[in-house]
Amino acid sequence: MQTPKLAVTIPCYNEELCIEPTCRRLLEVLKDLETRNKISVESYLYPVDDGSNDKTWEIIEKLHKELPNKIKGLKFIKNYGNQSALTAGLEGVRELGCDCVISIDADLQQDENAIEKFVEEFCNGNDVVLGVRKDRNTDSFFKKTTAVMFYKLMALLGTKIPMNHSDYRLVSYKALKLMEQYHEKALFLRGFFFDLGLKTTRVQFDVKPRKQGKSKFNFWSLLTLALNGITSFSIVPLRLIAGLGFLMAIISFLVGLETLFEKIFLNDSPNGMATMIILLCFFGGLQIFCSGVIGEYIGQVYLEVKARPRYIKEKELV
Ligand code: UDP
Ligand code: MG
C-alpha cells in the first residue's frame, strides 16, 4: 500500500496563544513521519477557526503564507461550537482530499506522539481509530465525576459510546464519504463513528495539562454536549414516559379498586372523596400514558427527520 496522505484538523476558538506552537509541533510530527515513509509528503494541517475574536485567524493566515502546502484552514463567521468546527474540519479535508484524517485539540493536551500509532492502525486496515485517554488525572474532580456519570447514563440508555474517548481520533476517507449520507444537523461525532459499523480500533494516549490559555468548556456547554449526545442517539427517554404512564395507569386502577372497596364495604370515607380519588388517578395515568403514545410518534418523526441511510452495503456480488 502507498503511504497514506494524512490530514490533521484542529478546531480552535480563541487560541492565539496555542495555535502557532501547536501547528509547528504537529508539522514536526508530520515531517518525522514523512521522512520515515509512514505518511505521504502531501500530508497537511487544517485548522478550523470557530469564529474567534482574537488573533487566531491572523496567525493561521500567516502560517499558510509561509507554508501554503502544509497549512490550510477555514474560518467560521461566528462561534458555532466545537462539534461544528470538528464536523467542518472533516468535511473540509474530504473536499481537499486525504486518505485519513485525525482531529486533535488546539491546546495539544492530547499526546501528539500517538499520531504514529493512529496511522499504523489505519495501515492495518482500520477505518476508525479512537483515541482513548489512559487516565483522567489532569481533569478537575467535577469534570471527572460528570464524565463518568455521562458514560454510565449513555450506557443505560442503550447508546454505545466508547468510555473516555475524546474527539482525538482518526477516520478514513471511506468513513468521511459515509458521513456525507447522514444529513442530520446535530451529529454527535463520538457516538457516530463508533456506531458506523466500520472496522474500528482504539489507541491509548496520555493527556497533558493545558499549557496556554484556558478551557473553552464550562458546565453549560458540557451539559449541552451531553444532552445532544443522548437525544441524537436514543429515544429511550421518550419510551420511559410511555412506560411511566402505563405504570401510573395500573397504580391508579389499583388505588381506584381500593377506594371503591373502602366506600362499599367499610363506608368510612366522606361523600365524594372516592369519586375524586378515582378520577384523579384515572386522568393522571391516562394523561401520562397519552403523552407516552405521542412520544412514540415523536420518536418516529425524529428518526425520519434525521434521514439516516437505511443501510450501508459493505460488499455485493453481482
Ligand atoms: N473549541 C472550539 N469551539 C468552541 C470551544 C472549543 O473550536 O466553542 C476548541 C478549542 O479551541 C480546543 C478544543 O475545542 O481546540 C477543545 O477545547 P478545550 O481545550 O477548551 O476543552 P477541554 O480540553 O478543556 O475539554
Ligand atoms: Mg483542552
mmCIF file of C-alpha atoms and ligand atoms in Angstrom:
data_model
loop_
_atom_site.group_PDB
_atom_site.id
_atom_site.type_symbol
_atom_site.label_atom_id
_atom_site.label_comp_id
_atom_site.label_asym_id
_atom_site.label_seq_id
_atom_site.Cartn_x
_atom_site.Cartn_y
_atom_site.Cartn_z
ATOM 1 C CA MET A 1 0.000 0.000 0.000
ATOM 2 C CA GLN A 2 1.136 3.525 -0.769
ATOM 3 C CA THR A 3 1.937 5.790 2.151
ATOM 4 C CA PRO A 4 -1.322 7.478 3.208
ATOM 5 C CA LYS A 5 -1.956 11.179 2.834
ATOM 6 C CA LEU A 6 -2.828 12.375 6.314
ATOM 7 C CA ALA A 7 -4.812 15.496 7.167
ATOM 8 C CA VAL A 8 -4.898 16.835 10.704
ATOM 9 C CA THR A 9 -7.815 19.053 11.616
ATOM 10 C CA ILE A 10 -7.691 21.329 14.647
ATOM 11 C CA PRO A 11 -10.769 23.132 15.997
ATOM 12 C CA CYS A 12 -9.706 26.470 17.503
ATOM 13 C CA TYR A 13 -11.638 29.048 19.421
ATOM 14 C CA ASN A 14 -9.643 31.986 20.754
ATOM 15 C CA GLU A 15 -6.414 30.016 20.725
ATOM 16 C CA GLU A 16 -3.965 32.806 19.791
ATOM 17 C CA LEU A 17 -1.587 31.610 22.474
ATOM 18 C CA CYS A 18 -1.629 27.972 21.404
ATOM 19 C CA ILE A 19 -2.199 27.757 17.704
ATOM 20 C CA GLU A 20 1.274 28.615 16.411
ATOM 21 C CA PRO A 21 3.288 26.354 18.737
ATOM 22 C CA THR A 22 0.711 23.613 18.158
ATOM 23 C CA CYS A 23 0.927 23.857 14.367
ATOM 24 C CA ARG A 24 4.726 23.927 14.475
ATOM 25 C CA ARG A 25 4.833 20.898 16.734
ATOM 26 C CA LEU A 26 2.374 18.995 14.549
ATOM 27 C CA LEU A 27 4.406 19.885 11.457
ATOM 28 C CA GLU A 28 7.448 18.387 13.168
ATOM 29 C CA VAL A 29 5.477 15.210 13.812
ATOM 30 C CA LEU A 30 4.326 15.081 10.169
ATOM 31 C CA LYS A 31 7.883 15.752 8.937
ATOM 32 C CA ASP A 32 9.219 12.944 11.072
ATOM 33 C CA LEU A 33 6.592 10.514 9.779
ATOM 34 C CA GLU A 34 7.212 11.648 6.217
ATOM 35 C CA THR A 35 10.962 11.092 6.405
ATOM 36 C CA ARG A 36 10.355 7.626 7.822
ATOM 37 C CA ASN A 37 7.995 6.983 4.943
ATOM 38 C CA LYS A 38 4.976 6.413 7.164
ATOM 39 C CA ILE A 39 2.829 9.091 5.555
ATOM 40 C CA SER A 40 2.837 10.902 2.231
ATOM 41 C CA VAL A 41 4.701 14.199 1.833
ATOM 42 C CA GLU A 42 1.383 15.709 0.760
ATOM 43 C CA SER A 43 0.049 15.458 4.316
ATOM 44 C CA TYR A 44 -1.190 18.743 5.793
ATOM 45 C CA LEU A 45 -2.806 20.573 8.704
ATOM 46 C CA TYR A 46 -6.319 22.002 8.561
ATOM 47 C CA PRO A 47 -7.121 24.319 11.472
ATOM 48 C CA VAL A 48 -10.747 25.479 11.738
ATOM 49 C CA ASP A 49 -11.218 28.835 13.417
ATOM 50 C CA ASP A 50 -14.558 28.638 15.204
ATOM 51 C CA GLY A 51 -15.306 32.379 14.996
ATOM 52 C CA SER A 52 -12.509 33.505 17.320
ATOM 53 C CA ASN A 53 -12.373 37.147 18.291
ATOM 54 C CA ASP A 54 -8.661 37.217 18.973
ATOM 55 C CA LYS A 55 -5.688 36.830 16.619
ATOM 56 C CA THR A 56 -6.169 33.103 15.897
ATOM 57 C CA TRP A 57 -7.118 33.558 12.243
ATOM 58 C CA GLU A 58 -4.323 36.081 11.525
ATOM 59 C CA ILE A 59 -1.854 33.525 12.848
ATOM 60 C CA ILE A 60 -3.332 30.748 10.695
ATOM 61 C CA GLU A 61 -3.131 33.034 7.643
ATOM 62 C CA LYS A 62 0.478 33.873 8.413
ATOM 63 C CA LEU A 63 1.373 30.189 8.710
ATOM 64 C CA HIS A 64 -0.466 29.422 5.471
ATOM 65 C CA LYS A 65 1.520 32.134 3.669
ATOM 66 C CA GLU A 66 4.729 30.660 4.959
ATOM 67 C CA LEU A 67 3.828 27.040 4.131
ATOM 68 C CA PRO A 68 0.886 27.020 1.695
ATOM 69 C CA ASN A 69 1.028 23.283 1.034
ATOM 70 C CA LYS A 70 1.327 22.286 4.632
ATOM 71 C CA ILE A 71 -1.176 24.555 6.359
ATOM 72 C CA LYS A 72 -4.630 25.176 5.001
ATOM 73 C CA GLY A 73 -7.585 26.354 7.003
ATOM 74 C CA LEU A 74 -11.097 27.587 7.411
ATOM 75 C CA LYS A 75 -12.750 30.327 9.428
ATOM 76 C CA PHE A 76 -16.358 30.456 10.614
ATOM 77 C CA ILE A 77 -18.263 33.725 10.517
ATOM 78 C CA LYS A 78 -19.124 33.270 14.206
ATOM 79 C CA ASN A 79 -18.710 30.785 17.017
ATOM 80 C CA TYR A 80 -20.740 27.630 16.368
ATOM 81 C CA GLY A 81 -19.141 25.369 18.954
ATOM 82 C CA ASN A 82 -16.537 22.668 18.957
ATOM 83 C CA GLN A 83 -18.681 19.923 17.347
ATOM 84 C CA SER A 84 -19.459 22.155 14.355
ATOM 85 C CA ALA A 85 -15.791 23.080 13.997
ATOM 86 C CA LEU A 86 -14.832 19.403 14.074
ATOM 87 C CA THR A 87 -17.505 18.499 11.525
ATOM 88 C CA ALA A 88 -16.420 21.342 9.235
ATOM 89 C CA GLY A 89 -12.831 20.156 9.534
ATOM 90 C CA LEU A 90 -13.795 16.639 8.436
ATOM 91 C CA GLU A 91 -15.920 17.943 5.561
ATOM 92 C CA GLY A 92 -13.183 20.364 4.529
ATOM 93 C CA VAL A 93 -10.477 17.723 4.249
ATOM 94 C CA ARG A 94 -12.887 15.430 2.431
ATOM 95 C CA GLU A 95 -13.125 18.148 -0.239
ATOM 96 C CA LEU A 96 -9.409 18.854 -0.266
ATOM 97 C CA GLY A 97 -8.556 15.181 -0.389
ATOM 98 C CA CYS A 98 -6.802 12.830 2.008
ATOM 99 C CA ASP A 99 -6.629 9.123 2.819
ATOM 100 C CA CYS A 100 -7.286 9.641 6.502
ATOM 101 C CA VAL A 101 -7.788 12.493 8.928
ATOM 102 C CA ILE A 102 -7.000 12.975 12.595
ATOM 103 C CA SER A 103 -8.753 15.543 14.773
ATOM 104 C CA ILE A 104 -6.835 16.988 17.700
ATOM 105 C CA ASP A 105 -7.380 19.917 20.097
ATOM 106 C CA ALA A 106 -5.545 23.196 19.594
ATOM 107 C CA ASP A 107 -4.093 23.145 23.106
ATOM 108 C CA LEU A 108 -2.288 19.882 22.296
ATOM 109 C CA GLN A 109 -3.441 18.348 25.576
ATOM 110 C CA GLN A 110 -3.710 15.081 23.699
ATOM 111 C CA ASP A 111 -0.336 13.472 23.176
ATOM 112 C CA GLU A 112 0.702 14.170 19.588
ATOM 113 C CA ASN A 113 3.189 11.294 19.652
ATOM 114 C CA ALA A 114 0.237 8.909 19.423
ATOM 115 C CA ILE A 115 -0.378 10.060 15.834
ATOM 116 C CA GLU A 116 2.080 7.443 14.614
ATOM 117 C CA LYS A 117 0.079 4.686 16.312
ATOM 118 C CA PHE A 118 -3.149 6.014 14.778
ATOM 119 C CA VAL A 119 -1.595 5.864 11.309
ATOM 120 C CA GLU A 120 -0.238 2.367 11.923
ATOM 121 C CA GLU A 121 -3.718 1.185 12.887
ATOM 122 C CA PHE A 122 -5.100 2.794 9.743
ATOM 123 C CA CYS A 123 -2.495 0.951 7.662
ATOM 124 C CA ASN A 124 -3.552 -2.260 9.420
ATOM 125 C CA GLY A 125 -6.932 -1.826 7.781
ATOM 126 C CA ASN A 126 -8.919 0.096 10.384
ATOM 127 C CA ASP A 127 -11.256 2.832 9.205
ATOM 128 C CA VAL A 128 -11.879 4.347 12.606
ATOM 129 C CA VAL A 129 -9.209 4.650 15.291
ATOM 130 C CA LEU A 130 -10.466 6.064 18.563
ATOM 131 C CA GLY A 131 -8.095 7.793 20.935
ATOM 132 C CA VAL A 132 -8.801 6.651 24.467
ATOM 133 C CA ARG A 133 -7.214 8.532 27.343
ATOM 134 C CA LYS A 134 -5.184 6.478 29.778
ATOM 135 C CA ASP A 135 -6.423 8.329 32.864
ATOM 136 C CA ARG A 136 -8.262 11.449 33.930
ATOM 137 C CA ASN A 137 -5.632 12.819 36.293
ATOM 138 C CA THR A 138 -5.494 16.212 34.604
ATOM 139 C CA ASP A 139 -9.257 16.721 34.960
ATOM 140 C CA SER A 140 -10.903 18.537 37.832
ATOM 141 C CA PHE A 141 -12.932 16.448 40.274
ATOM 142 C CA PHE A 142 -16.106 17.948 38.842
ATOM 143 C CA LYS A 143 -15.230 17.085 35.243
ATOM 144 C CA LYS A 144 -14.161 13.570 36.208
ATOM 145 C CA THR A 145 -17.409 12.848 38.056
ATOM 146 C CA THR A 146 -19.699 14.332 35.425
ATOM 147 C CA ALA A 147 -17.847 12.453 32.678
ATOM 148 C CA VAL A 148 -18.302 9.120 34.459
ATOM 149 C CA MET A 149 -21.990 9.903 35.069
ATOM 150 C CA PHE A 150 -22.423 10.763 31.406
ATOM 151 C CA TYR A 151 -20.911 7.494 30.161
ATOM 152 C CA LYS A 152 -22.963 5.463 32.664
ATOM 153 C CA LEU A 153 -26.171 7.217 31.624
ATOM 154 C CA MET A 154 -25.439 6.719 27.948
ATOM 155 C CA ALA A 155 -24.813 3.019 28.534
ATOM 156 C CA LEU A 156 -28.091 2.802 30.453
ATOM 157 C CA LEU A 157 -29.939 4.418 27.561
ATOM 158 C CA GLY A 158 -28.556 1.865 25.192
ATOM 159 C CA THR A 159 -26.207 4.165 23.312
ATOM 160 C CA LYS A 160 -22.825 2.776 22.611
ATOM 161 C CA ILE A 161 -20.097 5.299 23.086
ATOM 162 C CA PRO A 162 -16.582 4.341 23.975
ATOM 163 C CA MET A 163 -15.560 5.208 27.511
ATOM 164 C CA ASN A 164 -13.003 8.018 27.832
ATOM 165 C CA HIS A 165 -12.813 8.722 24.139
ATOM 166 C CA SER A 166 -12.415 12.435 23.478
ATOM 167 C CA ASP A 167 -12.529 13.843 19.982
ATOM 168 C CA TYR A 168 -8.974 12.657 19.270
ATOM 169 C CA ARG A 169 -9.476 10.104 16.523
ATOM 170 C CA LEU A 170 -8.506 9.032 13.056
ATOM 171 C CA VAL A 171 -11.073 8.271 10.410
ATOM 172 C CA SER A 172 -10.513 7.063 6.869
ATOM 173 C CA TYR A 173 -11.701 8.716 3.676
ATOM 174 C CA LYS A 174 -14.240 5.898 3.403
ATOM 175 C CA ALA A 175 -15.764 6.948 6.750
ATOM 176 C CA LEU A 176 -15.822 10.570 5.588
ATOM 177 C CA LYS A 177 -17.697 9.548 2.445
ATOM 178 C CA LEU A 178 -20.258 7.645 4.510
ATOM 179 C CA MET A 179 -20.707 10.676 6.745
ATOM 180 C CA GLU A 180 -21.976 12.508 3.669
ATOM 181 C CA GLN A 181 -25.091 10.337 3.765
ATOM 182 C CA TYR A 182 -26.046 11.471 7.259
ATOM 183 C CA HIS A 183 -27.937 14.719 6.880
ATOM 184 C CA GLU A 184 -28.742 15.456 10.491
ATOM 185 C CA LYS A 185 -27.530 18.773 11.816
ATOM 186 C CA ALA A 186 -26.615 17.597 15.286
ATOM 187 C CA LEU A 187 -24.170 14.806 14.570
ATOM 188 C CA PHE A 188 -22.613 13.621 17.822
ATOM 189 C CA LEU A 189 -19.267 12.612 16.381
ATOM 190 C CA ARG A 190 -18.028 10.463 19.255
ATOM 191 C CA GLY A 191 -21.030 8.209 19.003
ATOM 192 C CA PHE A 192 -21.351 8.467 15.261
ATOM 193 C CA PHE A 193 -18.045 6.990 14.132
ATOM 194 C CA PHE A 194 -18.169 4.328 16.811
ATOM 195 C CA ASP A 195 -21.637 3.285 15.701
ATOM 196 C CA LEU A 196 -20.937 3.410 11.979
ATOM 197 C CA GLY A 197 -20.051 -0.250 11.615
ATOM 198 C CA LEU A 198 -16.654 0.155 10.004
ATOM 199 C CA LYS A 199 -13.591 -1.640 11.275
ATOM 200 C CA THR A 200 -12.736 0.193 14.475
ATOM 201 C CA THR A 201 -9.943 0.021 16.997
ATOM 202 C CA ARG A 202 -8.554 2.085 19.867
ATOM 203 C CA VAL A 203 -5.254 3.700 20.706
ATOM 204 C CA GLN A 204 -4.357 4.828 24.190
ATOM 205 C CA PHE A 205 -2.799 8.208 24.771
ATOM 206 C CA ASP A 206 -1.682 10.446 27.637
ATOM 207 C CA VAL A 207 -3.347 13.729 28.483
ATOM 208 C CA LYS A 208 -1.237 16.724 29.428
ATOM 209 C CA PRO A 209 -2.416 19.796 31.304
ATOM 210 C CA ARG A 210 -3.259 22.812 29.121
ATOM 211 C CA LYS A 211 -0.133 24.948 28.704
ATOM 212 C CA GLN A 212 -1.560 28.207 27.358
ATOM 213 C CA GLY A 213 -4.947 29.919 27.505
ATOM 214 C CA LYS A 214 -7.887 28.433 29.328
ATOM 215 C CA SER A 215 -10.527 25.781 28.736
ATOM 216 C CA LYS A 216 -13.384 26.870 26.479
ATOM 217 C CA PHE A 217 -15.830 24.466 28.048
ATOM 218 C CA ASN A 218 -17.968 25.345 31.027
ATOM 219 C CA PHE A 219 -20.714 23.446 32.811
ATOM 220 C CA TRP A 220 -23.404 24.544 30.346
ATOM 221 C CA SER A 221 -21.508 23.719 27.183
ATOM 222 C CA LEU A 222 -20.676 20.283 28.596
ATOM 223 C CA LEU A 223 -24.321 19.754 29.552
ATOM 224 C CA THR A 224 -25.409 20.764 26.053
ATOM 225 C CA LEU A 225 -22.922 18.330 24.549
ATOM 226 C CA ALA A 226 -24.144 15.548 26.823
ATOM 227 C CA LEU A 227 -27.820 16.241 26.073
ATOM 228 C CA ASN A 228 -27.060 16.352 22.383
ATOM 229 C CA GLY A 229 -25.273 13.040 22.702
ATOM 230 C CA ILE A 230 -28.287 11.488 24.380
ATOM 231 C CA THR A 231 -31.024 12.953 22.205
ATOM 232 C CA SER A 232 -29.201 12.320 18.955
ATOM 233 C CA PHE A 233 -28.805 8.627 19.618
ATOM 234 C CA SER A 234 -31.577 7.484 21.867
ATOM 235 C CA ILE A 235 -35.346 7.599 22.032
ATOM 236 C CA VAL A 236 -35.279 5.673 25.296
ATOM 237 C CA PRO A 237 -36.274 8.784 27.347
ATOM 238 C CA LEU A 238 -39.484 9.018 25.277
ATOM 239 C CA ARG A 239 -40.168 5.338 25.859
ATOM 240 C CA LEU A 240 -39.677 5.897 29.582
ATOM 241 C CA ILE A 241 -42.586 8.356 29.554
ATOM 242 C CA ALA A 242 -44.857 5.773 27.932
ATOM 243 C CA GLY A 243 -43.702 3.193 30.479
ATOM 244 C CA LEU A 244 -44.297 5.600 33.338
ATOM 245 C CA GLY A 245 -47.784 6.365 32.032
ATOM 246 C CA PHE A 246 -48.588 2.674 31.835
ATOM 247 C CA LEU A 247 -47.331 2.143 35.371
ATOM 248 C CA MET A 248 -49.379 5.090 36.621
ATOM 249 C CA ALA A 249 -52.475 3.722 34.898
ATOM 250 C CA ILE A 250 -52.057 0.376 36.668
ATOM 251 C CA ILE A 251 -51.401 2.030 40.025
ATOM 252 C CA SER A 252 -54.426 4.293 39.626
ATOM 253 C CA PHE A 253 -56.571 1.296 38.755
ATOM 254 C CA LEU A 254 -55.450 -0.441 41.956
ATOM 255 C CA VAL A 255 -55.959 2.707 44.049
ATOM 256 C CA GLY A 256 -59.389 3.072 42.458
ATOM 257 C CA LEU A 257 -60.288 -0.501 43.380
ATOM 258 C CA GLU A 258 -59.101 0.026 46.907
ATOM 259 C CA THR A 259 -61.124 3.249 47.282
ATOM 260 C CA LEU A 260 -64.187 1.550 45.878
ATOM 261 C CA PHE A 261 -63.733 -1.316 48.326
ATOM 262 C CA GLU A 262 -63.477 1.128 51.250
ATOM 263 C CA LYS A 263 -66.521 3.029 50.087
ATOM 264 C CA ILE A 264 -68.758 -0.015 49.660
ATOM 265 C CA PHE A 265 -67.648 -2.283 52.486
ATOM 266 C CA LEU A 266 -66.169 -0.006 55.107
ATOM 267 C CA ASN A 267 -68.053 3.129 54.245
ATOM 268 C CA ASP A 268 -65.508 5.264 56.084
ATOM 269 C CA SER A 269 -64.725 7.963 53.520
ATOM 270 C CA PRO A 270 -66.602 11.258 53.276
ATOM 271 C CA ASN A 271 -69.052 11.649 50.426
ATOM 272 C CA GLY A 272 -67.493 12.339 47.036
ATOM 273 C CA MET A 273 -63.987 11.506 48.212
ATOM 274 C CA ALA A 274 -63.890 8.124 46.474
ATOM 275 C CA THR A 275 -65.050 9.610 43.185
ATOM 276 C CA MET A 276 -62.400 12.342 43.464
ATOM 277 C CA ILE A 277 -59.534 9.955 44.108
ATOM 278 C CA ILE A 278 -60.593 7.588 41.376
ATOM 279 C CA LEU A 279 -60.998 10.348 38.815
ATOM 280 C CA LEU A 280 -57.711 11.975 39.817
ATOM 281 C CA CYS A 281 -55.786 8.737 39.465
ATOM 282 C CA PHE A 282 -57.578 7.805 36.287
ATOM 283 C CA PHE A 283 -56.898 11.072 34.488
ATOM 284 C CA GLY A 284 -53.365 11.356 35.831
ATOM 285 C CA GLY A 285 -52.498 7.917 34.498
ATOM 286 C CA LEU A 286 -54.364 8.490 31.255
ATOM 287 C CA GLN A 287 -52.573 11.761 30.566
ATOM 288 C CA ILE A 288 -49.082 10.438 31.118
ATOM 289 C CA PHE A 289 -49.866 7.373 29.087
ATOM 290 C CA CYS A 290 -51.196 9.504 26.231
ATOM 291 C CA SER A 291 -48.078 11.694 26.354
ATOM 292 C CA GLY A 292 -46.112 8.483 26.061
ATOM 293 C CA VAL A 293 -48.045 7.426 22.974
ATOM 294 C CA ILE A 294 -47.448 10.854 21.431
ATOM 295 C CA GLY A 295 -43.807 10.426 22.446
ATOM 296 C CA GLU A 296 -43.618 7.214 20.425
ATOM 297 C CA TYR A 297 -44.774 9.073 17.335
ATOM 298 C CA ILE A 298 -42.412 11.961 18.001
ATOM 299 C CA GLY A 299 -39.676 9.349 18.275
ATOM 300 C CA GLN A 300 -40.589 8.056 14.834
ATOM 301 C CA VAL A 301 -40.732 11.568 13.369
ATOM 302 C CA TYR A 302 -37.362 12.282 14.906
ATOM 303 C CA LEU A 303 -35.812 9.197 13.371
ATOM 304 C CA GLU A 304 -37.359 10.006 9.983
ATOM 305 C CA VAL A 305 -36.316 13.653 10.035
ATOM 306 C CA LYS A 306 -32.747 12.607 10.544
ATOM 307 C CA ALA A 307 -32.986 10.729 7.266
ATOM 308 C CA ARG A 308 -30.132 8.429 8.122
ATOM 309 C CA PRO A 309 -29.324 5.897 5.434
ATOM 310 C CA ARG A 310 -31.413 2.783 5.944
ATOM 311 C CA TYR A 311 -28.384 0.588 5.481
ATOM 312 C CA ILE A 312 -24.877 0.751 4.181
ATOM 313 C CA LYS A 313 -23.636 -2.022 1.959
ATOM 314 C CA GLU A 314 -20.266 -3.402 2.753
ATOM 315 C CA LYS A 315 -19.885 -5.797 -0.149
ATOM 316 C CA GLU A 316 -22.003 -7.065 -3.005
ATOM 317 C CA LEU A 317 -21.618 -9.812 -5.574
ATOM 318 C CA VAL A 318 -23.288 -9.140 -8.890
HETATM 319 N N1 UDP B 1 -13.270 24.797 20.733
HETATM 320 C C1 UDP B 1 -13.946 25.237 19.590
HETATM 321 N N2 UDP B 1 -15.109 25.929 19.745
HETATM 322 C C2 UDP B 1 -15.658 26.190 20.955
HETATM 323 C C3 UDP B 1 -14.987 25.696 22.111
HETATM 324 C C4 UDP B 1 -13.800 24.998 21.955
HETATM 325 O O1 UDP B 1 -13.489 25.017 18.477
HETATM 326 O O2 UDP B 1 -16.700 26.840 21.013
HETATM 327 C C5 UDP B 1 -11.998 24.055 20.562
HETATM 328 C C6 UDP B 1 -10.848 24.575 21.399
HETATM 329 O O3 UDP B 1 -10.186 25.648 20.738
HETATM 330 C C7 UDP B 1 -9.977 23.350 21.545
HETATM 331 C C8 UDP B 1 -10.994 22.224 21.574
HETATM 332 O O4 UDP B 1 -12.197 22.740 21.040
HETATM 333 O O5 UDP B 1 -9.133 23.149 20.429
HETATM 334 C C9 UDP B 1 -11.185 21.694 22.982
HETATM 335 O O6 UDP B 1 -11.468 22.767 23.844
HETATM 336 P P1 UDP B 1 -10.784 22.935 25.264
HETATM 337 O O7 UDP B 1 -9.351 22.552 25.210
HETATM 338 O O8 UDP B 1 -11.076 24.315 25.732
HETATM 339 O O9 UDP B 1 -11.635 21.889 26.092
HETATM 340 P P2 UDP B 1 -11.137 20.956 27.296
HETATM 341 O O10 UDP B 1 -9.831 20.341 26.892
HETATM 342 O O11 UDP B 1 -11.000 21.831 28.464
HETATM 343 O O12 UDP B 1 -12.234 19.957 27.417
HETATM 344 MG MG MG B 2 -8.230 21.220 26.147
#
